[in-house]
Coordinates of C-alpha atoms in Angstrom, one line a residue:
Chain A
M1 CA 67.7 125.1 176.9
I2 CA 65.8 126.4 179.9
I3 CA 65.5 123.0 181.6
N4 CA 69.2 122.3 181.0
S5 CA 70.2 125.7 182.6
L6 CA 68.0 124.8 185.6
K7 CA 69.9 121.5 186.0
E8 CA 73.2 123.5 185.7
G9 CA 72.0 125.5 188.7
L10 CA 71.7 122.4 190.9
R11 CA 75.5 122.3 191.2
G12 CA 75.2 125.1 193.8
G13 CA 77.6 127.8 195.0
G14 CA 79.3 129.1 198.1
R15 CA 76.8 131.8 199.2
E16 CA 74.6 131.5 202.3
G17 CA 71.0 130.2 201.7
R18 CA 69.0 132.8 203.7
V19 CA 71.0 135.7 202.2
C20 CA 70.4 134.4 198.7
L21 CA 66.7 133.9 199.2
T22 CA 66.1 137.3 200.9
S23 CA 68.3 139.1 198.3
A24 CA 66.4 137.4 195.5
V25 CA 63.0 138.6 197.0
I26 CA 64.4 142.1 197.7
L27 CA 65.8 142.5 194.2
S28 CA 62.5 141.3 192.5
L29 CA 60.6 143.8 194.7
S30 CA 63.0 146.6 193.6
V31 CA 62.1 146.0 190.0
Y32 CA 58.4 146.3 190.8
I33 CA 58.7 149.3 193.2
S34 CA 60.9 151.3 190.7
A35 CA 58.3 150.8 188.0
M36 CA 60.9 148.8 186.0
A37 CA 63.5 151.6 186.0
I38 CA 66.3 150.8 183.6
E39 CA 69.1 151.6 186.0
V40 CA 67.6 149.4 188.7
S41 CA 67.3 146.5 186.2
L42 CA 70.9 147.0 185.0
L43 CA 72.2 147.1 188.6
I44 CA 70.4 143.8 189.4
I45 CA 71.6 142.1 186.3
T46 CA 75.2 143.2 187.1
L47 CA 75.0 142.2 190.8
S48 CA 73.6 138.8 190.0
A49 CA 76.2 138.2 187.3
I50 CA 79.0 139.0 189.8
V51 CA 77.6 137.0 192.7
T52 CA 76.8 133.9 190.6
S53 CA 80.2 134.2 188.7
G54 CA 78.4 134.6 185.4
R55 CA 76.0 131.7 185.8
S56 CA 73.0 134.1 185.8
L57 CA 74.1 135.2 182.3
K58 CA 73.8 131.6 181.1
V59 CA 70.2 131.5 182.5
L60 CA 69.5 134.8 180.7
K61 CA 70.8 133.2 177.5
A62 CA 68.4 130.3 177.9
F63 CA 65.5 132.6 177.6
L64 CA 66.6 133.8 174.2
P65 CA 63.3 132.9 172.4
F66 CA 61.4 135.3 174.7
Y67 CA 63.7 138.2 173.7
V68 CA 62.7 137.6 170.1
F69 CA 59.1 138.0 171.2
F70 CA 60.1 141.3 173.0
A71 CA 61.9 142.5 169.8
I72 CA 58.7 141.9 167.7
T73 CA 56.6 143.7 170.3
A74 CA 59.0 146.6 170.2
I75 CA 58.0 147.4 166.6
F76 CA 54.5 148.3 167.9
F77 CA 55.2 149.7 171.4
G78 CA 58.7 151.3 171.1
F79 CA 61.0 152.2 174.0
Q80 CA 58.6 150.9 176.7
V81 CA 59.4 147.4 175.5
V82 CA 63.1 147.8 176.2
K83 CA 62.2 148.7 179.8
S84 CA 60.0 145.6 180.1
L85 CA 62.7 143.4 178.5
L86 CA 65.3 144.7 181.0
A87 CA 62.9 144.3 183.9
F88 CA 62.2 140.7 182.7
M89 CA 65.9 140.0 182.6
A90 CA 66.4 141.6 186.1
V91 CA 63.7 139.4 187.6
I92 CA 65.3 136.3 186.1
S93 CA 68.7 137.5 187.3
A94 CA 67.3 138.0 190.8
G95 CA 65.9 134.5 190.8
A96 CA 69.3 133.2 189.5
L97 CA 70.9 134.3 192.8
I98 CA 69.6 131.0 194.1
Y99 CA 72.3 129.4 191.9
S100 CA 75.0 130.9 194.1
T101 CA 74.0 128.7 197.0
N102 CA 73.1 125.0 197.3
I103 CA 69.6 123.5 197.5
K104 CA 70.0 122.2 201.0
E105 CA 70.7 125.8 202.2
I106 CA 67.7 127.0 200.4
T107 CA 65.6 124.4 202.1
G108 CA 67.2 125.4 205.4
A109 CA 66.3 129.0 204.6
L110 CA 62.7 128.2 203.8
L111 CA 62.4 126.3 207.1
Y112 CA 64.1 129.2 208.9
F113 CA 61.5 131.6 207.5
K114 CA 58.8 129.3 208.8
V115 CA 57.5 128.0 205.5
P116 CA 55.5 124.9 206.3
Q117 CA 57.4 121.6 206.1
R118 CA 54.9 120.2 203.7
V119 CA 55.6 122.9 201.2
V120 CA 59.4 122.7 201.7
S121 CA 59.5 118.9 201.3
V122 CA 57.4 119.1 198.1
V123 CA 59.6 121.8 196.7
S124 CA 62.8 119.9 197.5
L125 CA 61.4 116.7 195.9
A126 CA 60.4 118.6 192.8
I127 CA 64.0 119.9 192.5
S128 CA 65.4 116.4 193.0
M129 CA 63.3 115.2 190.1
L130 CA 64.7 117.9 187.8
P131 CA 67.8 116.0 186.6
L132 CA 65.6 113.0 185.7
L133 CA 63.2 115.2 183.7
V134 CA 66.1 116.9 181.9
S135 CA 67.5 113.6 180.9
D136 CA 64.0 112.4 179.8
F137 CA 63.5 115.6 177.7
N138 CA 66.9 115.2 176.0
N139 CA 66.2 111.5 175.2
I140 CA 62.7 112.2 173.9
R141 CA 64.1 115.1 171.8
E142 CA 66.6 112.7 170.2
I143 CA 63.9 110.1 169.4
H144 CA 61.2 112.5 168.1
N145 CA 63.5 114.9 166.2
S146 CA 61.2 115.4 163.2
K147 CA 60.5 119.0 162.6
G148 CA 57.0 120.7 162.1
I149 CA 53.9 121.0 164.3
K150 CA 53.4 117.2 164.2
G151 CA 56.9 116.6 165.4
Y152 CA 56.6 119.0 168.3
Y153 CA 53.2 117.6 169.2
R154 CA 54.6 114.1 169.4
L155 CA 57.6 115.4 171.5
L156 CA 55.2 117.2 173.9
K157 CA 52.9 114.2 174.1
A158 CA 55.7 111.7 174.9
F159 CA 57.3 114.1 177.4
T160 CA 54.0 114.8 179.2
S161 CA 53.1 111.1 179.5
T162 CA 56.6 110.2 180.5
T163 CA 56.5 112.9 183.3
I164 CA 53.2 111.6 184.5
L165 CA 54.4 108.0 184.7
R166 CA 57.6 109.2 186.4
A167 CA 55.5 111.1 189.0
I168 CA 53.4 107.9 189.7
S169 CA 56.6 105.9 190.0
I170 CA 58.2 108.4 192.3
S171 CA 55.1 108.5 194.5
E172 CA 55.3 104.7 194.7
S173 CA 58.9 105.1 195.9
L174 CA 57.9 107.7 198.4
Y175 CA 55.4 105.2 199.9
S176 CA 58.2 102.7 200.1
K177 CA 60.4 105.2 201.9
S178 CA 57.7 106.0 204.5
F179 CA 57.4 109.5 203.2
S180 CA 56.0 111.8 206.0
Y181 CA 56.6 115.3 204.6
R182 CA 59.7 115.8 206.8
A183 CA 62.1 118.3 205.3
V184 CA 65.7 118.8 206.3
G185 CA 67.8 121.8 205.4
E186 CA 71.2 123.3 206.3
L187 CA 71.9 126.6 208.1
R188 CA 75.3 128.3 208.7
Q189 CA 76.6 131.7 209.7
P190 CA 76.7 134.2 206.8
E191 CA 80.3 135.2 205.7
I192 CA 81.3 138.8 205.0
K193 CA 80.7 138.3 201.3
D194 CA 77.2 137.1 202.0
I195 CA 76.5 140.2 204.1
A196 CA 77.9 142.4 201.3
V197 CA 75.4 140.8 198.8
F198 CA 72.6 141.4 201.2
L199 CA 73.6 145.0 201.9
L200 CA 73.9 145.7 198.1
S201 CA 70.5 144.3 197.6
V202 CA 69.1 146.5 200.3
L203 CA 70.8 149.6 198.7
I204 CA 69.2 148.8 195.4
L205 CA 65.8 148.5 197.1
I206 CA 66.4 151.9 198.8
Y207 CA 67.4 153.4 195.5
A208 CA 64.2 151.9 193.8
I209 CA 62.0 153.4 196.6
S210 CA 63.7 156.8 196.3
L211 CA 63.1 156.8 192.5
E212 CA 59.4 156.0 193.1
V213 CA 59.1 158.7 195.8
S214 CA 60.8 161.4 193.6
T215 CA 58.3 160.7 190.8
Chain B
M1 CA 58.8 86.0 207.3
I2 CA 56.2 87.0 204.7
E3 CA 53.2 84.8 204.3
F4 CA 50.8 84.9 201.3
S5 CA 47.4 83.4 201.0
V6 CA 45.8 85.2 198.1
N7 CA 42.8 83.9 196.1
S8 CA 42.7 86.8 193.8
Y9 CA 43.7 90.4 193.4
F10 CA 42.2 92.8 190.8
Y11 CA 43.8 96.2 190.0
P12 CA 41.4 99.2 190.2
N13 CA 41.0 99.0 186.4
G14 CA 39.6 95.5 186.7
R15 CA 42.7 93.7 185.5
L16 CA 43.6 90.5 187.3
G17 CA 46.9 90.9 189.0
L18 CA 47.3 87.7 190.9
E19 CA 45.4 84.5 191.3
C20 CA 45.7 81.5 193.8
F21 CA 49.0 82.3 195.3
S22 CA 50.1 80.8 198.6
E23 CA 53.7 81.0 199.7
K24 CA 56.0 81.7 202.6
F25 CA 59.1 83.9 202.0
E26 CA 61.9 83.4 204.6
G27 CA 64.6 85.5 202.8
C28 CA 67.2 84.9 200.1
E29 CA 64.6 83.8 197.6
F30 CA 64.6 84.2 193.8
L31 CA 61.3 84.9 192.2
K32 CA 61.0 84.1 188.5
G33 CA 58.1 83.9 186.0
R34 CA 56.8 84.9 182.6
T35 CA 56.4 88.6 181.8
G36 CA 53.0 89.5 183.3
S37 CA 52.9 86.5 185.6
G38 CA 52.4 88.7 188.7
K39 CA 55.9 89.0 190.1
T40 CA 55.7 92.8 190.6
T41 CA 52.2 92.4 192.1
I42 CA 53.6 90.0 194.7
L43 CA 56.5 92.4 195.5
R44 CA 54.1 95.3 195.8
M45 CA 51.9 93.3 198.2
M46 CA 54.9 92.6 200.4
N47 CA 55.2 96.2 201.7
G48 CA 51.6 97.1 201.4
L49 CA 51.8 99.1 198.2
I50 CA 49.0 96.8 197.2
P51 CA 46.3 97.4 198.3
E52 CA 47.2 100.5 200.4
F53 CA 48.6 102.6 197.6
Y54 CA 47.1 101.1 194.5
G55 CA 43.7 100.2 195.8
G56 CA 41.9 97.4 194.0
K57 CA 40.2 94.3 195.3
L58 CA 42.1 91.7 197.3
D59 CA 40.6 88.4 198.3
G60 CA 43.0 86.7 200.8
F61 CA 45.7 88.0 203.1
I62 CA 49.4 88.8 203.4
R63 CA 51.2 88.8 206.7
A64 CA 54.7 90.3 207.1
F65 CA 56.3 89.3 210.4
G66 CA 52.8 88.6 211.7
N67 CA 51.5 92.1 210.9
K68 CA 49.8 93.8 208.1
P69 CA 52.5 94.6 205.4
N70 CA 54.0 98.1 205.8
P71 CA 57.0 100.0 204.3
R72 CA 58.8 100.2 207.6
D73 CA 59.3 96.5 207.8
I74 CA 59.7 95.7 204.1
Y75 CA 61.7 98.0 201.9
Y76 CA 60.8 97.8 198.2
I77 CA 63.4 98.8 195.6
K78 CA 62.1 99.4 192.1
Q79 CA 63.6 98.1 188.9
N80 CA 64.7 101.5 187.8
P81 CA 66.7 103.1 190.7
E82 CA 66.4 106.5 189.0
E83 CA 62.8 106.5 190.0
M84 CA 63.7 106.0 193.7
V85 CA 65.7 109.2 193.9
T86 CA 64.4 111.8 196.3
C87 CA 67.5 113.9 197.0
L88 CA 70.3 115.5 195.0
D89 CA 73.2 114.3 197.3
V90 CA 74.0 110.6 197.8
I91 CA 74.4 110.9 201.6
D92 CA 70.9 112.6 201.9
E93 CA 69.4 109.9 199.7
V94 CA 70.7 107.1 202.0
A95 CA 69.5 109.0 205.1
Y96 CA 66.1 109.9 203.6
P97 CA 63.9 107.0 204.7
S98 CA 65.3 107.1 208.3
I99 CA 64.5 110.9 208.4
Q100 CA 61.0 110.2 207.1
Q101 CA 60.6 107.6 209.9
G102 CA 61.3 110.3 212.4
K103 CA 65.0 109.9 213.1
K104 CA 67.0 113.1 213.7
A105 CA 68.8 114.3 210.5
S106 CA 72.3 114.3 212.1
E107 CA 71.9 110.8 213.5
A108 CA 70.4 109.5 210.2
K109 CA 73.3 111.0 208.2
R110 CA 75.9 109.5 210.6
E111 CA 74.3 106.1 210.2
A112 CA 74.1 106.6 206.5
E113 CA 77.9 107.3 206.3
E114 CA 78.6 104.1 208.3
V115 CA 76.4 102.0 206.1
C116 CA 78.0 103.5 202.9
E117 CA 81.5 102.6 204.3
E118 CA 80.3 99.1 205.3
I119 CA 79.0 98.2 201.8
G120 CA 81.9 99.8 200.0
I121 CA 80.3 102.9 198.6
G122 CA 81.8 105.4 201.0
H123 CA 83.5 107.1 198.0
L124 CA 80.1 108.0 196.6
A125 CA 78.8 109.7 199.8
N126 CA 79.7 113.2 198.6
R127 CA 78.6 112.7 195.0
K128 CA 75.4 113.9 193.3
T129 CA 72.7 111.2 192.7
Y130 CA 72.4 112.3 189.1
E131 CA 76.1 112.0 188.4
I132 CA 76.5 108.3 189.4
S133 CA 75.9 105.2 187.2
T134 CA 72.7 103.0 187.4
G135 CA 74.7 100.3 189.1
E136 CA 76.0 102.7 191.8
L137 CA 72.5 104.1 192.3
Q138 CA 71.2 100.6 192.9
L139 CA 73.8 100.2 195.7
V140 CA 72.8 103.6 197.1
E141 CA 69.2 102.5 197.3
I142 CA 70.3 99.3 199.0
A143 CA 72.3 101.4 201.5
A144 CA 69.1 103.5 202.1
A145 CA 67.2 100.3 202.8
I146 CA 69.8 99.1 205.3
T147 CA 70.0 102.5 207.0
S148 CA 66.2 102.6 207.4
G149 CA 66.4 99.5 209.6
S150 CA 64.0 97.4 207.4
K151 CA 63.7 93.8 208.3
F152 CA 63.4 92.6 204.7
I153 CA 64.4 94.0 201.3
V154 CA 62.4 93.3 198.2
L155 CA 64.1 94.0 194.9
D156 CA 62.3 94.2 191.6
E157 CA 64.5 93.1 188.7
P158 CA 67.7 94.6 190.3
F159 CA 69.9 93.2 187.6
A160 CA 67.9 94.4 184.6
H161 CA 70.3 97.3 183.9
L162 CA 73.4 96.0 185.6
S163 CA 76.6 94.4 184.1
R164 CA 77.4 90.9 185.4
R165 CA 80.2 92.4 187.6
N166 CA 77.8 94.9 189.2
A167 CA 75.0 92.3 189.6
L168 CA 77.4 90.0 191.5
R169 CA 78.4 92.9 193.7
V170 CA 74.7 93.5 194.6
I171 CA 74.2 89.8 195.4
K172 CA 77.3 89.9 197.7
I173 CA 75.9 92.9 199.6
I174 CA 72.4 91.6 200.0
K175 CA 73.6 88.1 201.0
N176 CA 73.6 89.1 204.7
L177 CA 70.1 90.6 204.6
K178 CA 66.7 89.0 204.4
H179 CA 65.6 89.6 200.8
V180 CA 63.5 88.5 197.8
V181 CA 64.7 89.2 194.3
S182 CA 62.4 89.1 191.3
E183 CA 64.4 88.7 188.2
H184 CA 64.3 87.6 184.5
R185 CA 68.0 87.0 184.3
I186 CA 67.9 83.4 185.6
E187 CA 71.6 83.0 185.2
F188 CA 71.8 84.5 188.8
E189 CA 69.3 82.0 190.2
K190 CA 72.1 79.8 191.6
Y191 CA 73.2 82.4 194.1
F192 CA 69.9 82.2 196.1
D193 CA 68.8 79.7 198.6
R194 CA 65.4 79.0 197.0
T195 CA 63.5 79.7 193.8
V196 CA 59.8 80.5 193.6
N197 CA 58.7 79.8 190.0
L198 CA 55.5 81.4 188.8
G199 CA 55.2 79.1 185.8
L200 CA 58.2 80.0 183.7
E201 CA 59.0 77.4 181.1
I202 CA 61.8 77.7 178.6
E203 CA 60.4 77.5 175.1
N204 CA 62.2 75.8 172.3
I205 CA 62.6 78.5 169.6
D206 CA 64.7 77.9 166.5
I207 CA 66.6 80.9 165.2
P208 CA 66.9 80.8 161.4
E209 CA 70.2 81.5 159.7
T210 CA 70.3 84.5 157.4
E211 CA 72.6 85.5 154.6
K212 CA 74.3 88.8 155.2
G213 CA 73.9 91.4 152.5
D214 CA 75.7 94.6 151.5
V215 CA 77.1 97.2 153.8
V216 CA 74.2 99.4 154.9
Y217 CA 76.1 101.6 157.3
N218 CA 79.7 102.5 157.5
G219 CA 80.6 105.0 160.3
I220 CA 81.1 104.3 163.9
L221 CA 81.0 100.6 163.0
E222 CA 80.4 98.7 159.8
L223 CA 77.0 97.1 159.5
R224 CA 75.9 94.7 156.8
E225 CA 72.3 94.0 155.9
R226 CA 70.5 91.5 158.1
E227 CA 73.4 91.5 160.6
I228 CA 72.8 91.7 164.4
V229 CA 75.6 93.3 166.4
A230 CA 75.8 93.4 170.2
I231 CA 77.5 96.2 172.2
T232 CA 78.5 95.1 175.6
G233 CA 80.4 96.6 178.5
D234 CA 80.2 97.6 182.2
N235 CA 77.7 100.2 183.5
G236 CA 78.9 103.6 182.4
A237 CA 81.1 102.2 179.6
G238 CA 79.3 104.2 177.0
K239 CA 77.0 101.7 175.3
T240 CA 74.0 104.0 175.1
M241 CA 76.2 106.9 174.1
M242 CA 77.6 104.8 171.2
L243 CA 74.0 103.8 170.2
K244 CA 73.0 107.5 170.2
G245 CA 76.1 108.4 168.2
I246 CA 75.2 105.8 165.6
A247 CA 71.7 107.2 165.5
K248 CA 73.0 110.7 165.0
D249 CA 75.3 109.6 162.2
M250 CA 72.6 107.6 160.5
R251 CA 70.2 110.5 160.7
R252 CA 72.8 112.8 159.1
K253 CA 73.3 110.2 156.3
G254 CA 69.5 109.8 155.7
I255 CA 69.5 106.1 156.6
N256 CA 66.1 104.5 157.6
F257 CA 66.4 103.4 161.2
S258 CA 64.6 103.5 164.5
I259 CA 66.1 103.7 168.0
L260 CA 64.7 102.2 171.2
L261 CA 66.0 103.7 174.5
Q262 CA 65.8 102.1 177.9
H263 CA 62.6 103.9 179.0
P264 CA 59.7 102.7 176.7
P265 CA 57.2 105.5 177.4
Y266 CA 59.5 107.8 175.4
H267 CA 58.4 106.0 172.2
L268 CA 54.7 105.7 172.8
T269 CA 52.6 108.6 171.4
E270 CA 49.4 107.0 170.1
N271 CA 46.1 106.3 172.0
T272 CA 46.0 102.6 171.4
V273 CA 48.5 99.8 171.0
E274 CA 47.0 99.0 167.6
K275 CA 47.8 102.4 166.3
E276 CA 51.4 102.2 167.7
V277 CA 52.1 99.0 165.8
E278 CA 50.2 99.9 162.6
G279 CA 52.1 98.7 159.6
V280 CA 54.2 96.3 161.6
N281 CA 54.4 92.6 160.4
R282 CA 51.5 90.7 162.1
E283 CA 53.8 87.9 163.1
V284 CA 55.8 90.3 165.3
V285 CA 52.6 91.6 166.9
T286 CA 51.4 88.1 167.6
A287 CA 54.7 86.8 168.8
F288 CA 55.1 89.7 171.2
G289 CA 51.6 89.0 172.6
L290 CA 50.2 92.3 171.6
E291 CA 46.9 91.0 170.0
G292 CA 45.2 90.8 173.4
I293 CA 46.0 94.3 174.4
K294 CA 45.6 96.0 171.1
N295 CA 42.8 98.3 172.3
R296 CA 44.5 99.4 175.5
H297 CA 46.2 102.7 175.9
P298 CA 50.0 102.1 175.6
Q299 CA 50.7 104.2 178.8
S300 CA 48.4 102.0 180.8
L301 CA 50.5 98.8 180.2
S302 CA 53.1 97.3 182.5
S303 CA 56.7 98.3 181.8
G304 CA 57.4 94.9 180.2
Q305 CA 54.4 95.2 177.9
M306 CA 55.3 98.8 177.1
R307 CA 58.8 97.7 176.1
R308 CA 57.4 95.0 173.8
V309 CA 55.1 97.6 172.1
A310 CA 58.0 100.0 171.6
I311 CA 60.2 97.2 170.2
A312 CA 57.4 96.1 167.8
K313 CA 57.0 99.7 166.7
A314 CA 60.8 99.9 166.0
F315 CA 60.3 97.0 163.5
K316 CA 58.8 99.6 161.1
A317 CA 62.4 100.5 160.2
K318 CA 65.0 98.5 158.3
I319 CA 67.7 99.1 160.9
L320 CA 67.0 98.8 164.7
L321 CA 69.1 100.3 167.4
L322 CA 68.0 98.7 170.6
D323 CA 69.1 99.7 174.1
E324 CA 68.6 96.8 176.6
P325 CA 65.6 95.3 174.8
S326 CA 65.5 92.2 177.1
A327 CA 65.1 94.2 180.3
A328 CA 61.8 93.4 182.0
Q329 CA 61.3 90.5 179.6
D330 CA 61.4 86.8 180.3
I331 CA 64.1 84.4 179.2
N332 CA 62.1 83.3 176.1
F333 CA 61.8 86.8 174.8
R334 CA 65.6 87.0 173.9
K335 CA 65.4 84.2 171.5
K336 CA 62.0 85.4 170.2
L337 CA 63.4 88.8 169.5
V338 CA 66.5 87.5 167.5
C339 CA 64.3 85.0 165.7
L340 CA 61.9 87.8 164.5
L341 CA 64.8 90.1 163.5
R342 CA 66.2 87.2 161.4
K343 CA 62.8 86.3 159.9
C344 CA 61.9 89.9 159.0
G345 CA 65.4 90.4 157.5
K346 CA 66.2 93.3 159.9
T347 CA 69.6 94.7 160.7
A348 CA 70.2 95.5 164.4
V349 CA 72.6 97.0 166.9
I350 CA 71.8 95.9 170.4
A351 CA 73.4 97.5 173.5
T352 CA 73.0 94.9 176.3
H353 CA 74.3 93.4 179.6
D354 CA 72.4 90.2 178.8
E355 CA 75.0 87.5 177.9
E356 CA 72.2 85.1 176.7
L357 CA 71.1 87.6 174.2
V358 CA 74.7 88.3 173.1
K359 CA 75.1 84.6 172.3
Y360 CA 72.5 84.9 169.5
C361 CA 74.1 88.0 167.9
D362 CA 76.5 87.8 164.9
W363 CA 79.3 89.6 166.7
R364 CA 80.0 91.9 169.6
I365 CA 81.7 95.1 170.4
E366 CA 83.1 95.1 174.0
L367 CA 83.5 98.6 175.4

């Protein structure tokens, strides 16, 4: 479910890359600075849902098994767990902002912020491998669909070895394509909507700081 | 021109990859041979993958246009084009090798667009690489090779996953380029100027007749015991989907079956080949040539060998659902497979592009 939702994210959106990347970082920081304040988390979840046209909610849904874990923990630790759960969802929502742009603009943004080409090219290659891995995982799941620990073990083993073999194959392809760690991205002027997303993210950060200062 | 004078080559694990091979490749050549005869090793040597990438011990030399083989001169396209993908957008994929060679991104993309138009895939330029069919992806990789300005293109079993129509389209496109094609589907041999044979001999295998039994599955299709059915159709027609649909239905009905998908590592979960094929009829193991590799780790085998292990493993069930079982296998394997299915009294549904294999099946479904 998580892998499928990541692939869904590759379809991209209309927001500007640098804005999405900086907003994602600002919002994640806000959760941390506010000491996981509930209102900050809720604001981030709402903002991300609006900007990504609801796709961030699909990502949140993909993490459903983790919420069960939180629910069990809540029996022992009470209200604090609700705060942690919302903070967890807020951080995922902040990351999901990336879904509102396209990967080329994210690559462009990373290069703009002077992230080394080596890192950017590897990140972009890893993302390009994702659809193949999703299809591999789905196929393996269809073959090894027996239940129980043994079934899951076989599934995991087949998926791990397939991924390793794919990685070797792809590195062979990279050699054939004269791979030299060159990364290419796209940059464009932010639109008014993009600036609005950025300003709202900054406002949430300021609110988070004010909460921390007042306590 | 690519010139070979190789006495021997050993892979880093000590396995002999090639022995006593001297040949000159001028372009438009068809390379054929048994599974494991060294075809892929030769192709890998052409662009320097061997020994530069793989390592190992090479006794002899290879010269490509008078120089040491390198990927800039010789572009190698793998059998499975999905494993060549480096970008999410088709146009970026086509421009990628040129950009890696130092060309400006805007210039590389402009050239990529021109090449796409030239070879008739301009309509794919704005698509995602994971949304197009295998046949289309194969053409995208050829476009990338042309854009990169390589002097020579080397294709490893390009027709293994293609319909006849798409295979002929690829042949038409590469006709004007210097190329070598390594292939098991020898029905395409006639379209090339010269054939280099690494010792392929067509074996005489008699396929026994079998009596069909009762209906063992009645759902998406009706299947009788000991019946072999072929599903054929163009790339993207839905052969694999149909096979998966049958599997899902059989699972729901509690029918004993096994399914083999196109990528063999999906199926291999044991530490040795022997364990993988435990309980399988010895005749199958011997006929597939698995005796000599029974102590090896399945994931360390070549893709052809892996596929044979996976098919042999599928023989544990009464009904076999096989997706392109003859890919990466020599011409004799098709007959051998059908012969063993008949001898062991198995029922099978085979999704394939391979017309030779279809000939030996009882009936076909054309999608």
